[in-house]
XYZ file of C-alpha atoms in Angstrom:
244
model
C -171.236 -60.427 39.865
C -169.142 -57.351 39.171
C -170.935 -54.096 38.400
C -171.029 -53.222 34.665
C -168.824 -50.180 35.203
C -166.020 -52.407 36.539
C -166.285 -54.665 33.493
C -166.089 -51.666 31.154
C -163.065 -50.308 33.019
C -161.372 -53.724 32.882
C -161.973 -54.038 29.127
C -160.710 -50.510 28.467
C -157.685 -51.154 30.652
C -156.916 -54.359 28.750
C -157.172 -52.522 25.418
C -154.861 -49.764 26.629
C -152.375 -52.363 27.886
C -152.449 -54.206 24.565
C -151.930 -50.936 22.709
C -148.928 -50.126 24.899
C -147.362 -53.572 24.540
C -148.121 -54.226 20.869
C -148.501 -52.204 17.661
C -152.153 -53.183 17.238
C -152.751 -51.103 14.109
C -149.759 -52.654 12.356
C -150.709 -56.244 13.179
C -154.389 -55.663 12.415
C -153.662 -54.122 9.035
C -151.121 -56.837 8.213
C -153.743 -59.490 8.948
C -156.324 -57.600 6.892
C -153.883 -57.392 3.970
C -153.386 -61.163 4.067
C -157.138 -61.846 4.248
C -157.954 -59.460 1.388
C -155.162 -60.904 -0.747
C -156.313 -64.439 -0.009
C -160.043 -64.040 -0.623
C -160.594 -60.833 -2.619
C -157.690 -60.604 -5.068
C -156.362 -62.885 -7.767
C -152.996 -64.602 -7.640
C -150.370 -63.097 -9.902
C -147.160 -64.096 -11.645
C -143.919 -63.556 -9.739
C -142.698 -60.976 -12.298
C -145.934 -58.977 -12.327
C -146.208 -55.485 -10.879
C -148.741 -55.581 -8.044
C -150.497 -52.536 -6.634
C -152.054 -51.655 -3.305
C -153.746 -48.397 -2.380
C -153.483 -46.266 0.709
C -154.397 -42.876 2.078
C -152.406 -40.445 4.188
C -154.363 -40.003 7.426
C -153.770 -37.646 10.337
C -151.936 -40.466 12.140
C -149.418 -40.566 9.273
C -148.360 -36.918 9.116
C -145.219 -35.394 10.601
C -144.872 -32.614 13.171
C -145.260 -29.957 10.476
C -148.773 -31.344 9.836
C -148.723 -30.962 6.062
C -147.214 -34.150 4.623
C -146.724 -37.843 5.365
C -144.044 -38.704 7.896
C -140.894 -40.028 6.214
C -140.909 -43.159 8.385
C -144.439 -44.029 7.258
C -143.292 -44.740 3.717
C -141.312 -47.824 4.702
C -144.162 -48.905 6.954
C -146.524 -48.732 3.973
C -143.994 -50.734 1.957
C -144.402 -53.526 4.522
C -148.093 -53.856 3.668
C -147.371 -53.755 -0.073
C -144.775 -56.486 0.374
C -147.191 -58.638 2.394
C -149.703 -58.356 -0.454
C -147.007 -59.283 -2.981
C -145.832 -62.276 -0.949
C -149.390 -63.534 -0.552
C -150.585 -63.195 -4.143
C -147.442 -64.465 -5.884
C -146.885 -67.356 -3.476
C -143.329 -66.193 -2.792
C -143.401 -66.487 0.991
C -145.291 -69.782 1.051
C -142.817 -71.292 -1.407
C -139.837 -70.136 0.646
C -141.383 -71.659 3.764
C -142.142 -74.881 1.906
C -138.409 -75.132 1.199
C -137.686 -74.752 4.910
C -136.412 -71.202 4.525
C -137.313 -67.737 5.648
C -136.979 -64.172 4.454
C -135.880 -61.011 6.248
C -135.221 -57.471 5.127
C -131.491 -57.025 4.646
C -131.412 -53.420 3.476
C -133.632 -50.637 2.193
C -133.186 -47.289 0.514
C -135.807 -44.696 -0.345
C -135.823 -41.465 -2.320
C -138.494 -38.827 -1.740
C -139.510 -36.753 -4.748
C -142.649 -34.894 -3.722
C -144.851 -34.630 -0.617
C -147.881 -36.816 -0.020
C -150.368 -34.437 1.595
C -152.909 -35.393 4.280
C -155.957 -37.260 2.932
C -154.198 -37.905 -0.376
C -154.859 -41.295 -1.952
C -151.758 -43.040 -3.243
C -150.823 -46.327 -4.864
C -147.769 -48.500 -4.235
C -146.558 -50.422 -7.289
C -144.314 -53.321 -6.267
C -142.188 -55.572 -8.444
C -139.085 -57.743 -8.359
C -136.223 -56.099 -10.232
C -133.375 -58.553 -9.593
C -132.331 -61.593 -7.603
C -129.246 -63.647 -6.847
C -128.597 -66.800 -4.832
C -129.106 -65.072 -1.474
C -131.451 -62.136 -2.031
C -134.475 -60.838 -3.907
C -134.555 -57.133 -4.745
C -137.897 -55.343 -4.868
C -138.849 -51.885 -6.054
C -141.800 -50.001 -4.562
C -143.136 -46.828 -6.181
C -145.504 -44.437 -4.408
C -147.758 -43.020 -7.109
C -150.637 -40.564 -6.797
C -153.366 -41.734 -9.217
C -154.693 -38.222 -9.858
C -151.516 -37.180 -11.693
C -149.688 -40.528 -11.997
C -146.616 -38.912 -10.438
C -144.053 -41.054 -8.603
C -143.838 -39.376 -5.189
C -141.214 -41.712 -3.746
C -139.337 -44.826 -4.772
C -137.924 -47.480 -2.447
C -135.662 -50.437 -3.160
C -135.513 -53.264 -0.634
C -133.199 -56.245 -0.410
C -135.028 -59.307 0.890
C -132.494 -61.750 2.282
C -133.551 -65.378 1.798
C -132.204 -67.663 4.525
C -131.806 -71.452 4.667
C -132.596 -71.888 0.966
C -131.438 -70.666 -2.430
C -133.196 -67.604 -3.858
C -132.261 -68.571 -7.432
C -134.016 -71.927 -7.008
C -137.052 -70.244 -5.460
C -137.405 -67.848 -8.388
C -136.898 -70.615 -10.960
C -139.630 -72.694 -9.314
C -142.039 -69.747 -9.331
C -141.253 -68.929 -12.958
C -142.205 -72.520 -13.815
C -145.625 -72.223 -12.190
C -148.529 -72.512 -14.657
C -150.345 -69.484 -13.212
C -151.031 -67.194 -14.917
C -151.835 -69.269 -17.978
C -149.408 -69.246 -20.857
C -150.839 -68.295 -24.222
C -150.350 -70.902 -26.945
C -151.366 -68.997 -30.046
C -150.764 -65.301 -30.492
C -150.239 -63.527 -33.771
C -146.728 -62.244 -34.339
C -145.206 -64.051 -31.364
C -142.467 -66.524 -32.205
C -142.054 -67.943 -28.713
C -145.459 -68.580 -27.089
C -143.793 -69.585 -23.823
C -142.656 -65.994 -23.450
C -146.192 -64.625 -23.464
C -148.186 -64.312 -20.279
C -151.876 -63.519 -20.164
C -152.621 -61.481 -17.072
C -155.713 -60.262 -15.282
C -155.668 -56.477 -14.785
C -155.854 -54.900 -11.336
C -158.861 -52.865 -12.453
C -161.914 -55.033 -13.139
C -163.136 -52.559 -15.761
C -160.063 -53.125 -17.917
C -159.844 -55.944 -20.420
C -157.416 -58.819 -20.236
C -154.035 -57.720 -21.501
C -150.996 -59.618 -22.699
C -147.424 -58.913 -21.722
C -144.494 -60.307 -23.666
C -141.560 -61.070 -21.420
C -138.403 -60.524 -23.430
C -135.747 -61.824 -23.573
C -136.348 -65.480 -22.728
C -134.072 -68.375 -21.952
C -133.849 -71.429 -24.231
C -136.175 -73.298 -21.856
C -138.882 -70.669 -22.418
C -138.587 -69.022 -19.002
C -138.150 -65.251 -18.747
C -134.484 -64.366 -18.403
C -133.306 -62.887 -15.124
C -133.145 -59.103 -15.484
C -129.773 -57.410 -15.468
C -128.673 -55.805 -12.225
C -129.898 -52.172 -12.401
C -127.076 -49.651 -12.242
C -128.550 -47.791 -9.267
C -128.886 -51.057 -7.341
C -125.299 -52.013 -8.192
C -124.048 -48.668 -6.854
C -126.221 -49.054 -3.756
C -124.786 -52.512 -3.067
C -121.303 -51.094 -3.534
C -121.999 -48.421 -0.919
C -123.300 -51.105 1.452
C -120.072 -53.066 1.037
C -118.037 -49.935 1.772
C -120.122 -49.305 4.895
C -119.676 -52.908 6.051
C -115.920 -52.696 5.506
C -115.771 -49.487 7.540
C -117.679 -51.103 10.399
C -115.419 -54.152 10.353
C -112.406 -51.850 10.534
C -113.859 -49.994 13.495
C -114.612 -46.776 11.618
């Protein structure tokens, strides 16, 4: 039998090797996000805004040591997107259709620093979709002042299936429950009763307007800033094709 010190050295060596070969923190946190979303949080409607919380640790700061590294923002967006995929059923539905989803493009605008040990919240929502892509917005908000520190827009490219069909299927899902009788509402199919993120808050009702004749929420118009961003992407692609 090997001496205990050899076993300890072997285990430590294996951990170091795993850390060198794989991004253990990223995979561990991704798995934790899935587990928490699956067992500790409620499922939400595909058009809801979902929130996850984070904190800027010493491993997140840049070389100046006084704010979060710019690259960390998009990394945090990954975890927010995993939570969104899990709780809305978006990823599982895409896979059920035999498709997949990859990030096609991303843009981010920084407005104010996130200091070390600052707690922040990422609010994620779908802002537009077409037959090939789903566009998501992610806002970094500090709860203490409710200020939007950064805002990212990501284009999720849906492959081997139609994104329009995916979104229509998810809009048809019965969860969350549709309200049947609400005072002052002429189209009860356009009213969604949603559980709040904060357990201390009461149930609130959101009216999705406008609606289609079939009662489903209408697809939102393409935001101007997203349209301009897509235009710049097309210009960049054309330049690359022309060898610029």
